[in-house]
Each structure stands twice: as structure tokens, then as C-alpha cells.
Short mmCIF file of C-alpha atoms and ligand atoms in Angstrom, two decimals:
data_model
loop_
_atom_site.label_atom_id
_atom_site.label_comp_id
_atom_site.label_asym_id
_atom_site.label_seq_id
_atom_site.Cartn_x
_atom_site.Cartn_y
_atom_site.Cartn_z
CA MET A 3 22.95 -36.98 -6.39
CA ASN A 4 26.65 -37.43 -7.06
CA ASP A 5 29.03 -38.60 -4.16
CA LYS A 6 31.28 -35.72 -4.77
CA PHE A 7 28.58 -33.02 -4.44
CA ASP A 8 26.13 -32.13 -1.79
CA PHE A 9 23.84 -30.69 -4.28
CA ILE A 10 23.54 -30.45 -8.12
CA THR A 11 21.26 -27.75 -9.44
CA ASN A 12 20.63 -25.47 -12.54
CA THR A 13 21.22 -22.22 -10.86
CA LEU A 14 22.92 -21.44 -7.63
CA ILE A 15 21.94 -17.97 -6.44
CA ILE A 16 24.47 -16.11 -3.86
CA GLY A 17 22.49 -13.61 -1.76
CA GLY A 18 18.91 -13.38 -0.57
CA GLY A 19 18.20 -9.86 -0.92
CA PRO A 20 15.55 -8.50 -3.42
CA ALA A 21 17.62 -9.40 -6.36
CA GLY A 22 18.38 -13.10 -5.36
CA SER A 23 14.96 -13.98 -3.85
CA THR A 24 13.22 -12.44 -6.89
CA LEU A 25 15.34 -14.34 -9.20
CA ALA A 26 14.61 -17.60 -7.35
CA ARG A 27 10.94 -16.78 -7.53
CA GLU A 28 11.02 -16.04 -11.31
CA LEU A 29 13.17 -19.25 -11.89
CA ASN A 30 10.41 -21.25 -10.10
CA LYS A 31 7.84 -19.91 -12.55
CA HIS A 32 10.00 -21.33 -15.26
CA ASP A 33 10.29 -24.68 -13.42
CA ILE A 34 14.06 -24.09 -13.20
CA ASP A 35 15.73 -25.90 -10.32
CA ASN A 36 17.56 -23.29 -8.00
CA ILE A 37 19.36 -22.99 -4.64
CA LEU A 38 19.35 -19.70 -2.91
CA ILE A 39 22.15 -19.10 -0.32
CA GLU A 40 21.88 -16.26 2.15
CA LYS A 41 24.57 -15.77 4.78
CA ASN A 42 22.25 -14.19 7.53
CA PHE A 43 18.57 -14.78 7.63
CA ASN A 44 18.27 -11.92 10.26
CA TYR A 45 20.17 -9.35 8.00
CA ASP A 46 18.67 -5.92 8.07
CA LYS A 47 20.07 -4.14 4.95
CA PRO A 48 20.84 -0.54 5.58
CA CYS A 49 18.14 1.06 3.38
CA GLY A 50 15.41 3.78 3.17
CA GLY A 51 13.00 1.10 2.15
CA GLY A 52 11.25 3.23 -0.39
CA ILE A 53 9.75 1.40 -3.39
CA LYS A 54 7.18 2.09 -6.04
CA SER A 55 3.82 0.99 -4.65
CA SER A 56 3.10 -0.86 -7.95
CA VAL A 57 5.89 -3.33 -6.94
CA PHE A 58 3.36 -5.31 -4.82
CA LYS A 59 1.05 -6.13 -7.73
CA GLU A 60 3.91 -6.53 -10.18
CA PHE A 61 5.70 -9.08 -8.05
CA ASN A 62 2.66 -10.60 -6.20
CA LEU A 63 3.93 -9.43 -2.71
CA PRO A 64 1.72 -9.24 0.26
CA LYS A 65 0.57 -5.54 0.95
CA THR A 66 1.03 -6.24 4.74
CA LEU A 67 4.88 -5.55 4.02
CA GLU A 68 3.98 -1.77 3.25
CA THR A 69 4.44 0.24 6.48
CA LYS A 70 3.55 3.40 4.83
CA LYS A 71 2.15 4.79 1.67
CA ILE A 72 3.67 8.15 0.59
CA THR A 73 1.54 10.41 -1.61
CA ASN A 74 3.50 13.74 -0.99
CA VAL A 75 7.15 14.32 -1.21
CA ASN A 76 8.80 17.55 0.20
CA LEU A 77 11.71 18.76 -1.71
CA PHE A 78 14.28 21.24 -0.34
CA SER A 79 17.31 23.04 -1.83
CA ASN A 80 19.46 25.76 -0.42
CA LEU A 81 17.16 28.55 -1.33
CA ASN A 82 13.84 26.82 -2.29
CA SER A 83 11.22 24.12 -1.52
CA ALA A 84 8.49 22.30 -3.29
CA VAL A 85 5.83 19.71 -2.54
CA PHE A 86 5.63 17.00 -5.08
CA ASN A 87 2.34 15.28 -5.32
CA ILE A 88 2.99 11.63 -6.20
CA LYS A 89 -0.59 10.32 -5.74
CA LYS A 90 -0.60 8.81 -9.16
CA ALA A 91 2.49 6.78 -8.52
CA PRO A 92 2.88 6.42 -4.75
CA LEU A 93 5.92 5.40 -2.86
CA SER A 94 5.74 2.59 -0.31
CA ILE A 95 8.05 2.21 2.66
CA VAL A 96 9.09 -1.24 3.74
CA LEU A 97 11.37 -2.49 6.43
CA ARG A 98 14.02 -4.40 4.87
CA LYS A 99 14.46 -7.11 7.47
CA GLU A 100 10.81 -8.28 7.12
CA PHE A 101 10.72 -7.56 3.36
CA ASP A 102 13.71 -9.56 2.53
CA HIS A 103 12.82 -12.34 4.91
CA SER A 104 9.29 -12.59 3.27
CA LEU A 105 10.72 -12.72 -0.06
CA ARG A 106 12.95 -15.56 0.81
CA LEU A 107 10.22 -17.45 2.38
CA LEU A 108 8.09 -16.96 -0.76
CA ALA A 109 10.76 -18.33 -2.96
CA LYS A 110 11.12 -21.34 -0.64
CA LYS A 111 7.42 -21.92 -0.70
CA GLU A 112 7.44 -21.74 -4.44
CA GLY A 113 10.12 -24.30 -4.81
CA THR A 114 13.53 -22.86 -4.12
CA ASN A 115 15.96 -24.66 -1.81
CA LEU A 116 16.85 -22.03 0.58
CA ILE A 117 20.00 -22.38 2.65
CA GLU A 118 21.60 -20.29 5.35
CA GLY A 119 25.31 -20.26 4.42
CA LYS A 120 28.15 -18.12 3.14
CA TYR A 121 29.61 -18.24 -0.29
CA LYS A 122 33.29 -19.10 0.01
CA SER A 123 34.80 -19.90 -3.40
CA ILE A 124 34.04 -20.89 -6.97
CA GLU A 125 35.61 -22.88 -9.80
CA CYS A 126 34.51 -22.24 -13.33
CA PHE A 127 34.47 -24.89 -16.07
CA LYS A 128 33.25 -24.90 -19.60
CA ASP A 129 29.75 -26.24 -18.94
CA TYR A 130 29.37 -25.83 -15.08
CA ILE A 131 30.69 -24.26 -11.84
CA ILE A 132 31.53 -25.80 -8.49
CA ALA A 133 31.08 -23.49 -5.51
CA LYS A 134 31.85 -23.99 -1.78
CA ILE A 135 29.31 -22.69 0.69
CA LYS A 136 29.96 -22.69 4.51
CA THR A 137 27.01 -23.39 6.64
CA ASN A 138 27.09 -23.70 10.47
CA GLU A 139 27.50 -27.53 10.19
CA LYS A 140 29.71 -28.03 7.03
CA ILE A 141 31.21 -26.89 3.87
CA LEU A 142 28.68 -27.68 1.14
CA ILE A 143 30.08 -28.54 -2.34
CA ILE A 144 27.61 -27.55 -5.06
CA LYS A 145 27.59 -28.05 -8.77
CA ALA A 146 25.38 -25.92 -10.94
CA ASP A 147 24.94 -24.90 -14.57
CA TYR A 148 25.20 -21.17 -13.62
CA LEU A 149 25.96 -19.31 -10.48
CA VAL A 150 24.53 -15.73 -9.89
CA GLY A 151 26.26 -13.15 -7.75
CA ALA A 152 23.36 -11.22 -6.14
CA ASP A 153 25.47 -10.60 -2.97
CA GLY A 154 25.25 -6.98 -2.87
CA VAL A 155 27.40 -3.92 -3.40
CA LYS A 156 30.59 -5.70 -1.60
CA SER A 157 29.98 -8.86 -3.84
CA SER A 158 32.59 -11.46 -3.13
CA VAL A 159 31.48 -13.25 -6.31
CA LYS A 160 32.24 -10.25 -8.35
CA LYS A 161 35.62 -9.88 -6.47
CA ASP A 162 36.40 -13.59 -7.27
CA ILE A 163 35.44 -13.54 -10.96
CA LEU A 164 36.49 -9.95 -12.04
CA ASN A 165 38.65 -8.77 -9.19
CA VAL A 166 36.75 -5.71 -8.61
CA TYR A 167 33.76 -4.48 -6.53
CA PRO A 168 30.92 -2.49 -8.09
CA LYS A 169 31.55 1.26 -8.22
CA SER A 170 29.86 2.85 -5.28
CA PHE A 171 29.30 5.92 -3.12
CA LEU A 172 29.39 5.88 0.86
CA THR A 173 26.11 6.79 2.45
CA ASN A 174 25.63 7.85 6.12
CA TYR A 175 22.44 7.43 7.98
CA VAL A 176 20.89 7.43 11.46
CA ILE A 177 17.74 5.84 12.80
CA VAL A 178 15.88 8.26 15.02
CA LYS A 179 14.00 6.16 17.53
CA ASN A 180 10.26 6.52 18.18
CA LYS A 181 9.61 9.43 15.83
CA SER A 182 7.38 8.62 13.00
CA ILE A 183 6.64 10.89 9.98
CA ASP A 184 4.07 10.72 7.21
CA SER A 185 6.06 12.04 4.25
CA CYS A 186 9.44 11.73 2.64
CA GLU A 187 11.75 14.59 2.35
CA PHE A 188 14.62 15.12 -0.02
CA TYR A 189 17.37 17.69 0.46
CA PHE A 190 19.44 18.92 -2.61
CA GLY A 191 22.42 21.46 -2.89
CA SER A 192 25.75 22.19 -1.21
CA LYS A 193 24.09 23.00 2.05
CA TYR A 194 22.74 19.48 2.44
CA ALA A 195 24.46 16.97 0.07
CA PRO A 196 26.83 18.21 -2.62
CA LYS A 197 25.90 16.72 -6.07
CA ARG A 198 23.78 13.95 -4.47
CA TYR A 199 20.94 14.28 -1.97
CA ALA A 200 20.06 13.74 1.65
CA TRP A 201 16.78 12.21 2.75
CA ILE A 202 14.41 11.80 5.74
CA PHE A 203 12.09 8.85 5.43
CA PRO A 204 9.60 7.19 7.86
CA HIS A 205 11.05 3.80 9.13
CA GLY A 206 8.33 1.98 10.87
CA GLU A 207 7.79 3.64 14.25
CA ASP A 208 11.19 5.39 13.64
CA THR A 209 12.61 7.85 11.21
CA SER A 210 15.73 7.43 8.95
CA ILE A 211 17.97 10.42 8.01
CA GLY A 212 20.68 9.80 5.51
CA SER A 213 22.86 11.32 2.88
CA ILE A 214 24.85 10.01 -0.13
CA PHE A 215 28.29 11.27 0.00
CA GLU A 216 30.12 12.87 -2.98
CA PRO A 217 33.63 11.57 -2.75
CA ASN A 218 36.33 14.11 -1.78
CA SER A 219 33.78 16.60 -0.51
CA ASN A 220 32.87 17.92 2.83
CA ALA A 221 29.66 15.93 2.80
CA SER A 222 30.38 14.33 6.14
CA LYS A 223 30.56 17.65 8.00
CA ILE A 224 27.58 18.80 6.08
CA PHE A 225 25.51 15.72 7.10
CA ASP A 226 26.59 16.41 10.74
CA ASP A 227 25.02 19.87 10.41
CA LEU A 228 21.77 18.37 8.98
CA LEU A 229 21.65 16.00 11.97
CA LYS A 230 22.05 18.99 14.25
CA GLU A 231 19.38 20.95 12.59
CA LYS A 232 17.01 17.95 12.78
CA ASP A 233 17.95 17.41 16.50
CA ALA A 234 19.40 13.91 15.60
CA LYS A 235 22.99 14.49 16.58
CA SER A 236 22.87 12.14 19.50
CA TYR A 237 21.94 9.09 17.26
CA LYS A 238 24.74 6.57 16.19
CA LYS A 239 25.79 7.31 12.65
CA LYS A 240 26.23 4.30 10.35
CA GLY A 241 27.81 3.94 6.97
CA PHE A 242 27.19 1.77 3.96
CA TYR A 243 27.83 1.73 0.29
CA ILE A 244 25.31 2.30 -2.46
CA PRO A 245 26.16 1.47 -6.20
CA ASN A 246 27.13 4.11 -8.67
CA TRP A 247 25.77 2.73 -11.88
CA ASP A 248 28.52 2.06 -14.52
CA LYS A 249 27.42 1.70 -18.12
CA LYS A 250 30.40 -0.68 -18.74
CA SER A 251 29.49 -3.00 -15.92
CA VAL A 252 29.88 -6.73 -16.64
CA PHE A 253 26.71 -8.78 -16.76
CA TYR A 254 28.22 -12.35 -17.38
CA LYS A 255 31.45 -14.19 -17.41
CA ASN A 256 32.44 -17.89 -17.29
CA ARG A 257 28.90 -19.19 -16.39
CA VAL A 258 28.46 -16.47 -13.72
CA PHE A 259 25.92 -13.58 -13.76
CA PHE A 260 25.84 -10.56 -11.63
CA LEU A 261 22.59 -9.08 -10.58
CA GLY A 262 21.11 -6.20 -8.40
CA ASP A 263 23.82 -4.23 -6.49
CA ALA A 264 26.45 -6.66 -7.55
CA ALA A 265 25.91 -5.39 -11.03
CA GLY A 266 25.57 -1.81 -9.98
CA GLN A 267 21.72 -1.76 -11.02
CA THR A 268 20.58 1.29 -8.97
CA LEU A 269 18.98 4.08 -10.96
CA PRO A 270 21.26 7.18 -10.98
CA PHE A 271 20.01 10.44 -9.21
CA THR A 272 17.29 8.66 -7.13
CA TYR A 273 19.47 5.66 -6.17
CA GLU A 274 16.62 3.18 -6.14
CA GLY A 275 17.95 -0.21 -6.25
CA ILE A 276 15.18 -2.51 -4.78
CA TYR A 277 12.74 -2.17 -7.67
CA TYR A 278 15.50 -2.26 -10.31
CA SER A 279 17.14 -5.33 -8.89
CA MET A 280 13.87 -7.13 -8.96
CA ARG A 281 13.02 -6.08 -12.46
CA SER A 282 16.51 -7.07 -13.64
CA ALA A 283 15.95 -10.62 -11.84
CA ARG A 284 12.99 -11.20 -14.00
CA ILE A 285 14.98 -10.48 -17.19
CA LEU A 286 17.79 -12.70 -16.01
CA ALA A 287 15.36 -15.56 -15.22
CA ASN A 288 14.13 -15.33 -18.86
CA ALA A 289 17.71 -15.59 -20.10
CA ILE A 290 18.42 -18.69 -18.03
CA SER A 291 15.17 -20.34 -19.01
CA LYS A 292 16.27 -19.90 -22.63
CA ASN A 293 19.83 -21.01 -21.76
CA GLU A 294 20.84 -17.83 -23.53
CA PRO A 295 23.30 -16.05 -21.18
CA LEU A 296 23.80 -13.04 -23.47
CA PHE A 297 20.08 -12.40 -23.75
CA TYR A 298 20.44 -11.02 -20.15
CA GLU A 299 22.65 -8.02 -20.94
CA LYS A 300 20.77 -7.46 -24.47
CA LYS A 301 17.32 -7.20 -22.86
CA TRP A 302 18.46 -5.35 -19.76
CA LYS A 303 20.04 -2.68 -22.06
CA GLU A 304 16.96 -2.63 -24.28
CA THR A 305 14.85 -2.09 -21.27
CA PHE A 306 16.67 0.16 -18.94
CA GLU A 307 19.81 1.62 -20.47
CA LYS A 308 18.23 4.78 -22.03
CA SER A 309 16.41 5.74 -18.71
CA PHE A 310 19.54 4.97 -16.64
CA LEU A 311 21.49 7.35 -18.97
CA SER A 312 18.71 9.90 -18.83
CA TYR A 313 18.76 9.96 -14.86
CA HIS A 314 22.55 10.05 -14.88
CA TRP A 315 22.46 13.17 -17.08
CA ALA A 316 19.64 14.68 -15.22
CA GLU A 317 21.58 14.34 -11.92
CA ARG A 318 24.61 16.14 -13.47
CA PHE A 319 22.56 18.86 -14.91
CA PHE A 320 20.42 19.50 -11.85
CA LEU A 321 22.62 18.58 -8.88
CA TYR A 322 26.08 19.78 -9.79
CA SER A 323 25.26 23.38 -8.84
CA ASP A 324 23.24 25.19 -6.31
CA PHE A 325 21.78 27.49 -8.99
CA MET A 326 20.31 24.46 -10.90
CA SER A 327 19.18 22.56 -7.78
CA ASN A 328 17.20 25.64 -6.89
CA LYS A 329 15.80 25.99 -10.41
CA MET A 330 14.91 22.21 -10.29
CA LEU A 331 12.59 22.91 -7.47
CA ASP A 332 10.97 25.75 -9.44
CA PHE A 333 10.39 23.12 -12.26
CA PHE A 334 8.61 20.87 -9.65
CA LYS A 335 6.34 23.61 -8.47
CA ASN A 336 4.71 23.47 -11.86
CA LYS A 337 1.86 20.80 -11.70
CA LYS A 338 2.17 19.80 -15.34
CA LEU A 339 5.82 19.33 -15.20
CA GLN A 340 5.43 17.43 -11.85
CA GLU A 341 2.98 14.96 -13.72
CA LYS A 342 5.43 14.51 -16.57
CA ALA A 343 8.37 13.89 -14.22
CA LEU A 344 6.11 11.35 -12.34
CA LEU A 345 5.36 9.59 -15.70
CA TYR A 346 9.08 9.27 -16.33
CA TRP A 347 9.73 7.98 -12.83
CA ASP A 348 7.05 5.41 -13.16
CA ASN A 349 8.51 4.20 -16.48
CA LYS A 350 5.26 5.23 -18.25
CA ALA A 351 6.96 7.86 -20.61
CA LYS A 352 9.84 7.17 -22.93
CA PRO A 353 13.09 8.28 -21.43
CA ILE A 354 14.50 11.55 -22.67
CA SER A 355 18.10 12.10 -23.93
CA ALA A 356 20.61 14.57 -22.15
CA LYS A 357 20.21 16.99 -25.11
CA ASP A 358 16.38 16.91 -24.68
CA ILE A 359 16.67 17.53 -20.85
CA VAL A 360 18.64 20.72 -21.44
CA ILE A 361 16.37 21.85 -24.46
CA LYS A 362 13.16 21.20 -22.34
CA PHE A 363 14.72 22.99 -19.33
CA PHE A 364 15.81 26.14 -21.29
CA LYS A 365 12.46 26.36 -23.01
CA TYR A 366 10.74 26.35 -19.82
CA PHE A 367 13.30 28.66 -18.19
CA PHE A 368 12.84 31.38 -20.76
CA LYS A 369 9.08 31.18 -20.80
CA SER A 370 8.73 31.52 -17.03
C1 FAD B 6 21.52 3.81 3.16
C2 FAD B 6 20.86 3.27 1.98
C3 FAD B 6 19.55 3.65 1.58
C4 FAD B 6 19.01 3.04 0.57
N1 FAD B 6 17.68 3.33 0.30
C5 FAD B 6 16.96 2.78 -0.77
C6 FAD B 6 15.57 3.18 -1.00
O1 FAD B 6 14.84 3.95 -0.21
N2 FAD B 6 15.09 2.53 -2.01
C7 FAD B 6 15.64 1.67 -2.91
O2 FAD B 6 15.13 1.22 -3.81
N3 FAD B 6 16.91 1.41 -2.72
C8 FAD B 6 17.60 1.93 -1.61
N4 FAD B 6 19.01 1.71 -1.44
C9 FAD B 6 19.53 0.70 -2.29
C10 FAD B 6 19.02 -0.71 -2.02
O3 FAD B 6 19.31 -0.95 -0.65
C11 FAD B 6 19.84 -1.73 -2.83
O4 FAD B 6 19.96 -1.27 -4.18
C12 FAD B 6 19.20 -3.16 -2.84
O5 FAD B 6 19.31 -3.66 -1.46
C13 FAD B 6 19.78 -4.14 -3.80
O6 FAD B 6 19.30 -5.56 -3.54
P1 FAD B 6 20.37 -6.70 -3.72
O7 FAD B 6 19.42 -7.92 -3.52
O8 FAD B 6 21.01 -6.43 -4.99
O9 FAD B 6 21.53 -6.63 -2.72
P2 FAD B 6 21.27 -6.56 -1.15
O10 FAD B 6 20.02 -6.21 -0.63
O11 FAD B 6 22.51 -5.97 -0.56
O12 FAD B 6 21.41 -8.25 -0.80
C14 FAD B 6 22.56 -8.99 -0.90
C15 FAD B 6 22.35 -10.07 0.04
O13 FAD B 6 23.55 -11.05 -0.19
C16 FAD B 6 23.86 -11.56 1.14
N5 FAD B 6 25.23 -11.99 1.11
C17 FAD B 6 26.33 -10.92 0.99
N6 FAD B 6 27.51 -11.80 0.84
C18 FAD B 6 27.10 -12.97 0.90
C19 FAD B 6 27.92 -14.13 0.81
N7 FAD B 6 29.17 -14.26 0.75
N8 FAD B 6 27.32 -15.40 1.09
C20 FAD B 6 25.86 -15.40 1.08
N9 FAD B 6 25.11 -14.41 1.17
C21 FAD B 6 25.84 -13.12 0.99
C22 FAD B 6 23.63 -10.37 2.06
O14 FAD B 6 23.48 -10.83 3.36
C23 FAD B 6 22.34 -9.78 1.53
O15 FAD B 6 21.16 -10.32 2.12
C24 FAD B 6 19.62 2.14 -0.33
C25 FAD B 6 20.95 1.87 -0.04
C26 FAD B 6 21.53 2.33 1.16
C27 FAD B 6 22.94 1.81 1.45
#
């Protein structure tokens, strides 16, 4: 250890959410020394907690973190409804406080130096960075080959390096106490959530009701109406941001990487960020292990860009008008199309282009 520094490491990770903890675990597999900084070990990230059930096997996570397994999803639009059978690719519900805590502890057990502290500042040099981290006791000075901003949608690291935050939408949600449900519900259309969606998910012994707000719309008033309809008006409304994926988002600059919400890596349309931040972490760990920073962006784009674009266009095509949202639910009533959609969602079918979405839809539309 050098007198000037409290720690010297290969990779300093800021943010102990799914992105940061998974990166730490993946780096441990490559035997790369890393430090994980989380500002609050008790943080309970505002989240529906819905993840593909396959994530437990894929990332070797304890199944005890799954509080519910969902095999049927109920879909509603202004004038239509459908039940989507997802038995072949179920959705698991986790509680984020426990989930994030467990991931951090796994990383620690597997070799990560886990520290409760808050990222304060960074200085970038040609071959290394120096960061200041504030803990309860002192300010730590850490030297690292790389720093990773995995500090969420309001990333201070991104703000310091690029002077921007990731693009995002506001969500509103309430937790309805002592009311447990066994399925997930999604609501589309101007009556529920213009151009995006509202959801009702089980949340342990409780239920969460939320909505993604389209900017400059009357989404807030519409959400209030939904709460009234669901007898949940008396519960305290909370707001938080969710990334709006940006094709031009920066992956790396001056020995600093951006990961997870800090890189805007939530899938358009469904707004799943847990799974994609974990998969992105695996790609980044590979890039760091090769000491090839540009491999991260290249491999990420090869793996995900087509499907992110496809979901982006599908969202525009189906959710930007009530007519199409209603039609989308007709689409989902067809068992064969349901199965195909599930294959796309589960990354088991090649993503389709915007043009093909439109062609396939009209073929189906004129046949039926
Ligand atoms: C209301 C809502 C519902 C959602 N529902 C779902 C869902 O059902 N399924 C799904 O897949 N996704 C959902 N998402 C998105 C999902 O929550 C995120 O995409 C996911 O949490 C991204 O993980 P992350 O690790 O990148 O960021 P985060 O989970 O935000 O983790 C960032 C971590 O960094 C820490 N941190 C921040 N600043 C500092 C600092 N200065 N120093 C040290 N640490 C810091 C934070 O405390 C936090 O622990 C939802 C989002 C919202 C807002």
C-alpha cells in the first residue's frame, strides 16, 4: 500500500445495485481485484422487482430470493384484455432490499472488498484514476486502473465525467400494504398510461401499483384515477426515475465505464433493468479482464442493440395510439403469437426489425 492511498485496486465500482454487485462477482471469477462502494447498505431501490426466473440459474443466485413466481400475466387496454401465459419463461418477483443486499454479500464472499461509503469525486489520469469516497469515519483516497459508475439513474459519476444524467422518465408508485396478489397486471392506453404502461405487481405481502409517465402528458392525473379504481388512493405516492435507453449513450471515457441504469441499459417497452444490468456487467467484466475497454461497447452492441431497437420500435408502434394498444391485445390472444412473443422476450429468437414488426402485424391483421 502506498502512503498516499488508502487502497489501490484494479477496478473501483461505485454502486452496489444489481449492476455493480454482479460486476464485482464477475470480476472475482476473472481473479481481478475490485472494490465495491455502496452508499447505503439498507437501500430499498424503488422497483417492481420483476425478473426472468432464469436469472437465478444464469447468475448462480439463491432461489430463496424469489418471493413469487408468475406464470400468467393479465394485460388490459382501454377496450380490451388478454391473459398471457408465460409458463415457458416465468417471471420471478424479488424484494430489492433483500435482493441487492444478498448480491453484495455474495460478491464480498467471493473476494470483493465491500465498503459502505459515498462516491464524492474523481481525478482521471492517462493510466489510472483517483477517487474520493466518504465513509462514516473518513474520506478514503483510492487509486484504481478503472472506475465503474454503476450508481443508478442519477449517476454522480456520469454527471462528473460527462456533465449529464442518463435520459429518463418519471415513474410514480404506491405500495398497498397487506394485499398480496398472484399475478402481474399491465395496463396500456390513454386511459391508464399514455404511450407507456402502468403495472400492478405482487410485492411480498403487499402489492405495488405504478406507472411510467410520458412527459408533458396528463399521466399524473390518469395515475390518480387508476389508484382510485383500485381503491389505493389513500396510500402515499412516491416518484422515481427509470432510464429511457439512448442509442448514443456513452460506455467509456477517461478510464471510467458506465453500467446498468447509469448507462441507460433498461429494455425499452418493458423497462426491465435488473436483468439487463446484470448481463451488461458480465460483458464489462470480460472487457476489463482483457484490458480492452472498447470491447465493452462493441460486445454490448453485438449482443443487445438489435433487440433494444426492436423493443423501442415495438413500443412506438403499439403504445402510441389506443387503436394499436387494443390491437396488440388481440395479437396476444392468439396462442401461437403469444409463444413467439415469449421467445423474443426470453432472447431465444432473433430480434426483429421495425419494418418486420409492421409487416408481420399487418399480415396478421388482414388475415384475422
Ligand atoms: C418504480 C420502478 C419500478 C421498476 N420495476 C422494475 C422491474 O419490475 N423489473 C426490472 O427489471 N426493472 C425495474 N425497474 C428498473 C430497475 O430498478 C433498474 O433498472 C435497476 O435497479 C438497475 O440496477 P443498477 O444497479 O444499474 O442501479 P440501481 O439499482 O439504482 O443501483 C445503484 C446503486 O448505487 C448506489 N449509489 C448511488 N449513488 C451513489 C454514490 N454516490 N456512492 C455510492 N453508491 C451510490 C445506490 O444506493 C444504489 O444501490 C424499475 C424502476 C423503477 C423506478
